[in-house]
Amino acid sequence: INAEYMGQFTSHGPYVYKEKRWKEALALSNDKTEVQYVYYKTYTFVPSMSPGLNDTEDMFWIPNVAMFALEQHTSLLFGDLAPIILGTLAPYVCNASLSRNESLPFTRRSPREVVFGYTSSMLDNILRYSGLDPSLTPTTDIRVFINDSVVTGAGLSVVDSGKKNIDDLLVFRKWAGYDKLYWWRNQSQCDDCDGFDATAIRGTDSTQFPLGLKEGDHVPVFNDLLIRSVNMTVKGTEQRGDVTVNRVEIDEQSLFSGKQYPANNAFNQFGPSGVWNLTAVPIPPVYGSPIFISKPYWLDADPFYAAHAALDVAPTRAAHDTFVDAVPA
């Protein structure tokens, strides 16, 4: 780490979860043009699609986010003395009853803990003894991205009822209480974004598309995992039993680096192509953590990423790409 060595990662899995989503409508606006609702989702581990794997018993070494955060703040406060201070301080901010697992740069955790979160005694004790206002740090849980069985976002969402224009049915007017995604950048904040406004919430949540879509049509969709809007394109049709559906896929440009596709500079995609950068997102469950998301096994990503990971699966578009099959109307 001190020598800025690029670690070698190994892949394990896949750990497959079934997602269930539902919405609870709360109110209809006076003019009946908008619907206010709260949004829930849960995840259930699917052993049959995760052969030989156990998401609670399998253990892996992962970066200790709390330790790195403590190191960063110690460096800012004590400069060159930081390593000495940190070596003395770290064991005391962990509960004495726990192993040294939490005072090391890396910690052993199960896949379920990584995904759905675990409580950090280090963060808990830092808050307890630092005198900081606990309300400023809403949780001492650390999670990679999604949380199990929670309401998405902190506030209520609002969508169009389609009363004025049926093509606007379920288009977001607010998501989780936000009418703008202020952590991204717009034209006035970004000189190299090709005039793109990344703060706008565009499209539906992909459960509804405009009428009459045909192959080649583009449609914006708001993705609550990426906490941003992306463009999707109708690539063709597929057969689902007796029903012909439109196969709608995420545009490849959304994964391009800002150098390759300037509009993505508004999303801080400054590195090699192939990942969505969520580091700027300050709200839960990201909290400004250095989180990047890719397609499975670096599908459609720059070879840079696969070169630093020992992949046991070669990704294919048929098995690993992201798409929505929508019944045409």
Short mmCIF file of C-alpha atoms in Angstrom, two decimals:
data_model
loop_
_atom_site.label_atom_id
_atom_site.label_comp_id
_atom_site.label_asym_id
_atom_site.label_seq_id
_atom_site.Cartn_x
_atom_site.Cartn_y
_atom_site.Cartn_z
CA ILE A 1 0.00 0.00 0.00
CA ASN A 2 2.74 2.44 0.94
CA ALA A 3 4.50 1.74 -2.36
CA GLU A 4 1.21 2.33 -4.24
CA TYR A 5 1.23 -1.29 -5.40
CA MET A 6 -1.80 -2.28 -7.45
CA GLY A 7 -3.26 -5.27 -5.62
CA GLN A 8 -4.17 -8.50 -7.39
CA PHE A 9 -7.83 -9.42 -6.95
CA THR A 10 -9.43 -12.83 -7.33
CA SER A 11 -13.06 -13.39 -8.28
CA HIS A 12 -15.48 -15.60 -6.37
CA GLY A 13 -19.08 -16.36 -7.09
CA PRO A 14 -21.43 -15.49 -8.46
CA TYR A 15 -23.51 -14.93 -5.32
CA VAL A 16 -26.99 -14.55 -6.80
CA TYR A 17 -29.82 -12.71 -5.08
CA LYS A 18 -33.44 -12.35 -6.12
CA GLU A 19 -34.69 -8.78 -5.87
CA LYS A 20 -38.29 -7.98 -5.01
CA ARG A 21 -39.56 -4.42 -5.41
CA TRP A 22 -42.85 -2.86 -4.46
CA LYS A 23 -44.30 0.61 -4.13
CA GLU A 24 -46.80 2.03 -1.68
CA ALA A 25 -48.78 4.90 -3.18
CA LEU A 26 -49.40 7.61 -0.60
CA ALA A 27 -51.06 10.54 -2.35
CA LEU A 28 -52.38 11.90 -5.65
CA SER A 29 -51.83 15.58 -6.39
CA ASN A 30 -54.89 17.84 -6.48
CA ASP A 31 -54.77 18.09 -10.27
CA LYS A 32 -54.19 14.31 -10.50
CA THR A 33 -51.01 14.73 -12.55
CA GLU A 34 -48.55 13.33 -9.99
CA VAL A 35 -48.41 10.32 -7.66
CA GLN A 36 -46.40 10.33 -4.43
CA TYR A 37 -45.12 6.98 -3.17
CA VAL A 38 -42.56 5.19 -1.03
CA TYR A 39 -40.41 2.46 -2.55
CA TYR A 40 -39.27 -0.82 -0.95
CA LYS A 41 -37.04 -3.67 -2.08
CA THR A 42 -35.68 -6.86 -0.52
CA TYR A 43 -33.02 -9.35 -1.57
CA THR A 44 -33.06 -13.12 -1.03
CA PHE A 45 -30.03 -15.34 -1.58
CA VAL A 46 -30.62 -18.02 -4.27
CA PRO A 47 -28.49 -21.12 -3.46
CA SER A 48 -29.56 -22.97 -6.62
CA MET A 49 -27.98 -20.24 -8.77
CA SER A 50 -24.92 -19.95 -6.49
CA PRO A 51 -23.61 -23.56 -6.57
CA GLY A 52 -21.29 -24.50 -3.72
CA LEU A 53 -21.45 -21.03 -2.18
CA ASN A 54 -22.73 -19.73 1.15
CA ASP A 55 -23.18 -15.98 1.57
CA THR A 56 -22.93 -16.10 5.37
CA GLU A 57 -20.12 -18.65 5.91
CA ASP A 58 -17.71 -17.91 3.04
CA MET A 59 -15.12 -15.34 4.16
CA PHE A 60 -12.91 -12.98 2.16
CA TRP A 61 -10.31 -10.32 2.84
CA ILE A 62 -11.54 -6.86 1.87
CA PRO A 63 -10.21 -3.32 2.48
CA ASN A 64 -11.03 -2.06 5.99
CA VAL A 65 -12.89 1.14 5.14
CA ALA A 66 -12.95 2.37 8.74
CA MET A 67 -9.19 1.87 9.12
CA PHE A 68 -8.43 3.77 5.94
CA ALA A 69 -10.72 6.60 7.06
CA LEU A 70 -8.90 6.76 10.42
CA GLU A 71 -5.55 6.77 8.63
CA GLN A 72 -6.64 9.62 6.37
CA HIS A 73 -7.82 11.81 9.25
CA THR A 74 -4.72 11.00 11.32
CA SER A 75 -2.47 12.03 8.42
CA LEU A 76 -4.28 15.35 8.13
CA LEU A 77 -3.92 16.02 11.86
CA PHE A 78 -0.40 14.74 12.62
CA GLY A 79 1.48 14.71 9.31
CA ASP A 80 4.71 12.64 9.47
CA LEU A 81 3.85 11.43 12.97
CA ALA A 82 0.67 9.77 11.67
CA PRO A 83 2.07 6.19 11.43
CA ILE A 84 3.20 6.26 15.08
CA ILE A 85 -0.06 7.80 16.30
CA LEU A 86 -2.10 5.39 14.21
CA GLY A 87 -0.24 2.33 15.49
CA THR A 88 -0.98 3.38 19.05
CA LEU A 89 -4.54 4.57 18.45
CA ALA A 90 -6.03 1.82 16.29
CA PRO A 91 -6.20 -0.97 18.91
CA TYR A 92 -7.93 1.33 21.38
CA VAL A 93 -10.71 2.41 19.05
CA CYS A 94 -11.68 -1.22 18.50
CA ASN A 95 -13.58 -3.10 21.18
CA ALA A 96 -11.16 -5.04 23.36
CA SER A 97 -13.38 -8.12 23.14
CA LEU A 98 -12.91 -8.31 19.36
CA SER A 99 -9.94 -9.72 17.46
CA ARG A 100 -7.43 -7.46 15.75
CA ASN A 101 -9.52 -7.92 12.60
CA GLU A 102 -10.84 -4.36 12.76
CA SER A 103 -7.47 -2.68 13.47
CA LEU A 104 -5.81 -4.08 10.34
CA PRO A 105 -5.82 -2.50 6.84
CA PHE A 106 -7.87 -5.47 5.62
CA THR A 107 -10.72 -7.31 7.31
CA ARG A 108 -12.35 -10.72 6.79
CA ARG A 109 -16.05 -10.51 5.98
CA SER A 110 -18.74 -12.68 4.45
CA PRO A 111 -20.39 -11.76 1.13
CA ARG A 112 -23.64 -10.90 2.97
CA GLU A 113 -21.75 -8.49 5.24
CA VAL A 114 -19.98 -6.91 2.29
CA VAL A 115 -23.19 -6.33 0.38
CA PHE A 116 -25.76 -5.67 3.10
CA GLY A 117 -23.51 -4.14 5.73
CA TYR A 118 -21.78 -4.78 9.04
CA THR A 119 -21.35 -2.62 12.12
CA SER A 120 -17.86 -1.22 12.65
CA SER A 121 -16.84 -1.03 16.31
CA MET A 122 -14.02 1.26 15.22
CA LEU A 123 -16.41 3.84 13.80
CA ASP A 124 -18.70 3.38 16.78
CA ASN A 125 -15.92 4.13 19.27
CA ILE A 126 -14.55 7.03 17.23
CA LEU A 127 -17.97 8.66 17.39
CA ARG A 128 -18.41 7.79 21.07
CA TYR A 129 -15.12 9.28 22.28
CA SER A 130 -14.51 12.05 19.75
CA GLY A 131 -17.28 14.34 20.93
CA LEU A 132 -18.68 14.57 17.39
CA ASP A 133 -22.41 15.08 16.98
CA PRO A 134 -23.79 11.55 16.26
CA SER A 135 -26.49 13.05 14.03
CA LEU A 136 -23.78 14.10 11.58
CA THR A 137 -22.91 10.45 10.93
CA PRO A 138 -26.20 8.57 10.48
CA THR A 139 -24.73 5.07 10.73
CA THR A 140 -21.68 3.10 11.80
CA ASP A 141 -22.63 0.37 9.34
CA ILE A 142 -20.35 -0.20 6.37
CA ARG A 143 -21.81 -1.64 3.18
CA VAL A 144 -20.66 -1.86 -0.40
CA PHE A 145 -23.88 -0.60 -1.87
CA ILE A 146 -27.31 -2.02 -1.22
CA ASN A 147 -29.06 -2.70 2.06
CA ASP A 148 -31.46 -5.51 2.82
CA SER A 149 -35.17 -4.73 3.15
CA VAL A 150 -35.08 -0.96 3.32
CA VAL A 151 -36.85 1.97 1.75
CA THR A 152 -34.82 3.28 -1.16
CA GLY A 153 -33.60 6.76 -0.41
CA ALA A 154 -34.45 9.04 2.46
CA GLY A 155 -37.53 10.81 1.09
CA LEU A 156 -40.65 10.24 -0.98
CA SER A 157 -40.62 9.81 -4.73
CA VAL A 158 -43.02 11.49 -7.15
CA VAL A 159 -43.89 10.25 -10.65
CA ASP A 160 -46.10 11.52 -13.44
CA SER A 161 -49.58 9.98 -13.59
CA GLY A 162 -49.73 10.20 -17.38
CA LYS A 163 -52.90 12.29 -17.24
CA LYS A 164 -51.57 15.02 -19.55
CA ASN A 165 -49.38 12.80 -21.71
CA ILE A 166 -49.54 9.01 -21.53
CA ASP A 167 -45.89 8.79 -22.65
CA ASP A 168 -44.94 10.49 -19.36
CA LEU A 169 -46.57 7.77 -17.25
CA LEU A 170 -44.29 6.95 -14.27
CA VAL A 171 -41.60 9.44 -15.36
CA PHE A 172 -39.84 10.72 -12.22
CA ARG A 173 -40.56 14.24 -11.01
CA LYS A 174 -38.71 13.56 -7.74
CA TRP A 175 -36.64 10.62 -6.53
CA ALA A 176 -36.28 10.00 -2.77
CA GLY A 177 -37.18 13.63 -2.13
CA TYR A 178 -34.72 15.06 -4.67
CA ASP A 179 -35.76 16.96 -7.79
CA LYS A 180 -32.07 17.40 -8.74
CA LEU A 181 -29.09 15.12 -8.18
CA TYR A 182 -26.84 17.90 -6.89
CA TRP A 183 -23.77 15.65 -6.41
CA TRP A 184 -23.36 15.38 -10.19
CA ARG A 185 -22.46 18.37 -12.37
CA ASN A 186 -24.37 20.52 -14.85
CA GLN A 187 -23.35 22.84 -17.69
CA SER A 188 -22.37 25.73 -15.41
CA GLN A 189 -20.19 23.49 -13.22
CA CYS A 190 -18.43 21.53 -15.94
CA ASP A 191 -16.56 23.11 -18.86
CA ASP A 192 -15.63 19.76 -20.42
CA CYS A 193 -19.03 18.00 -20.23
CA ASP A 194 -20.25 18.85 -23.73
CA GLY A 195 -23.12 20.92 -22.27
CA PHE A 196 -24.62 17.93 -20.44
CA ASP A 197 -26.69 18.32 -17.25
CA ALA A 198 -26.07 15.25 -15.09
CA THR A 199 -28.14 16.61 -12.19
CA ALA A 200 -31.45 16.05 -14.00
CA ILE A 201 -33.59 13.02 -13.13
CA ARG A 202 -34.70 11.57 -16.45
CA GLY A 203 -37.10 8.77 -17.34
CA THR A 204 -38.90 6.04 -15.42
CA ASP A 205 -37.43 3.25 -13.29
CA SER A 206 -37.62 0.95 -16.38
CA THR A 207 -40.92 -0.66 -15.32
CA GLN A 208 -42.72 1.51 -17.91
CA PHE A 209 -41.63 2.78 -21.33
CA PRO A 210 -43.31 5.14 -23.82
CA LEU A 211 -45.80 3.67 -26.28
CA GLY A 212 -44.75 2.57 -29.74
CA LEU A 213 -41.04 1.94 -29.13
CA LYS A 214 -39.25 0.26 -32.02
CA GLU A 215 -35.76 -1.00 -32.70
CA GLY A 216 -33.17 1.77 -32.50
CA ASP A 217 -35.25 4.08 -30.29
CA HIS A 218 -33.53 5.65 -27.27
CA VAL A 219 -35.17 6.15 -23.88
CA PRO A 220 -33.78 7.61 -20.62
CA VAL A 221 -34.10 5.56 -17.43
CA PHE A 222 -33.32 6.46 -13.82
CA ASN A 223 -31.33 3.68 -12.13
CA ASP A 224 -31.51 3.71 -8.33
CA LEU A 225 -28.42 1.50 -7.99
CA LEU A 226 -26.28 3.94 -9.97
CA ILE A 227 -28.23 6.89 -8.49
CA ARG A 228 -28.28 8.59 -11.89
CA SER A 229 -30.06 8.45 -15.22
CA VAL A 230 -28.74 6.42 -18.13
CA ASN A 231 -29.88 6.08 -21.73
CA MET A 232 -31.20 2.76 -23.01
CA THR A 233 -31.78 1.59 -26.58
CA VAL A 234 -34.22 -0.90 -28.08
CA LYS A 235 -31.88 -3.46 -29.66
CA GLY A 236 -34.54 -5.72 -31.17
CA THR A 237 -37.15 -8.25 -30.12
CA GLU A 238 -37.08 -11.53 -28.21
CA GLN A 239 -39.64 -14.29 -27.62
CA ARG A 240 -40.82 -14.91 -24.05
CA GLY A 241 -43.12 -17.88 -24.53
CA ASP A 242 -45.93 -16.65 -26.76
CA VAL A 243 -45.11 -12.98 -26.14
CA THR A 244 -42.81 -10.87 -28.30
CA VAL A 245 -40.91 -8.35 -26.15
CA ASN A 246 -38.56 -5.47 -26.84
CA ARG A 247 -34.98 -6.09 -25.67
CA VAL A 248 -33.83 -2.78 -24.16
CA GLU A 249 -30.15 -2.41 -23.22
CA ILE A 250 -28.05 0.26 -21.52
CA ASP A 251 -26.17 2.40 -24.04
CA GLU A 252 -22.48 1.52 -24.12
CA GLN A 253 -21.59 5.24 -23.93
CA SER A 254 -22.67 5.38 -20.27
CA LEU A 255 -19.60 3.29 -19.38
CA PHE A 256 -17.15 5.33 -21.46
CA SER A 257 -14.51 7.47 -19.82
CA GLY A 258 -14.95 11.23 -19.98
CA LYS A 259 -12.07 11.38 -22.43
CA GLN A 260 -13.90 9.03 -24.79
CA TYR A 261 -17.37 10.54 -24.18
CA PRO A 262 -17.14 14.10 -22.74
CA ALA A 263 -20.65 14.11 -21.21
CA ASN A 264 -19.43 11.51 -18.70
CA ASN A 265 -17.07 14.04 -17.15
CA ALA A 266 -20.22 15.30 -15.40
CA PHE A 267 -20.25 11.90 -13.60
CA ASN A 268 -16.50 12.04 -12.80
CA GLN A 269 -15.66 9.10 -15.05
CA PHE A 270 -12.03 10.09 -15.45
CA GLY A 271 -10.40 6.64 -15.40
CA PRO A 272 -10.40 3.84 -17.99
CA SER A 273 -13.77 3.04 -19.55
CA GLY A 274 -15.97 0.31 -18.08
CA VAL A 275 -17.10 1.52 -14.65
CA TRP A 276 -19.68 3.86 -13.16
CA ASN A 277 -18.06 6.10 -10.52
CA LEU A 278 -20.29 6.70 -7.47
CA THR A 279 -17.67 8.38 -5.28
CA ALA A 280 -19.38 11.79 -5.47
CA VAL A 281 -22.70 10.48 -4.07
CA PRO A 282 -23.01 11.74 -0.46
CA ILE A 283 -26.33 10.11 0.46
CA PRO A 284 -26.95 6.57 1.76
CA PRO A 285 -25.99 3.92 1.05
CA VAL A 286 -22.84 5.34 -0.60
CA TYR A 287 -21.91 8.15 1.84
CA GLY A 288 -19.11 9.35 -0.43
CA SER A 289 -17.26 6.01 -0.31
CA PRO A 290 -14.95 5.11 -3.23
CA ILE A 291 -17.47 2.83 -4.93
CA PHE A 292 -17.30 1.85 -8.59
CA ILE A 293 -19.72 -0.48 -10.37
CA SER A 294 -19.11 -2.50 -13.51
CA LYS A 295 -20.94 -5.13 -15.47
CA PRO A 296 -20.20 -8.71 -14.31
CA TYR A 297 -16.61 -9.82 -14.84
CA TRP A 298 -15.70 -6.46 -16.43
CA LEU A 299 -17.87 -7.01 -19.50
CA ASP A 300 -17.45 -4.04 -21.89
CA ALA A 301 -14.65 -2.64 -19.70
CA ASP A 302 -11.14 -1.53 -20.60
CA PRO A 303 -8.65 -4.46 -20.39
CA PHE A 304 -6.93 -2.50 -17.58
CA TYR A 305 -9.42 -3.85 -15.04
CA ALA A 306 -9.30 -7.54 -15.99
CA ALA A 307 -5.49 -7.35 -15.99
CA HIS A 308 -5.63 -6.75 -12.20
CA ALA A 309 -8.15 -9.47 -11.40
CA ALA A 310 -7.79 -13.24 -11.56
CA LEU A 311 -11.09 -13.96 -13.29
CA ASP A 312 -12.35 -17.53 -13.34
CA VAL A 313 -15.12 -16.72 -15.83
CA ALA A 314 -14.87 -15.20 -19.30
CA PRO A 315 -17.85 -12.82 -19.61
CA THR A 316 -20.30 -13.20 -22.48
CA ARG A 317 -22.99 -10.79 -23.56
CA ALA A 318 -25.69 -13.47 -23.47
CA ALA A 319 -24.94 -14.48 -19.87
CA HIS A 320 -23.72 -11.26 -18.24
CA ASP A 321 -25.13 -8.18 -19.97
CA THR A 322 -27.81 -5.96 -18.40
CA PHE A 323 -31.13 -5.60 -20.23
CA VAL A 324 -34.86 -5.13 -19.78
CA ASP A 325 -37.45 -7.12 -21.74
CA ALA A 326 -40.49 -4.86 -22.14
CA VAL A 327 -43.88 -5.87 -23.49
CA PRO A 328 -44.57 -3.42 -26.36
CA ALA A 329 -47.72 -1.32 -26.19
#
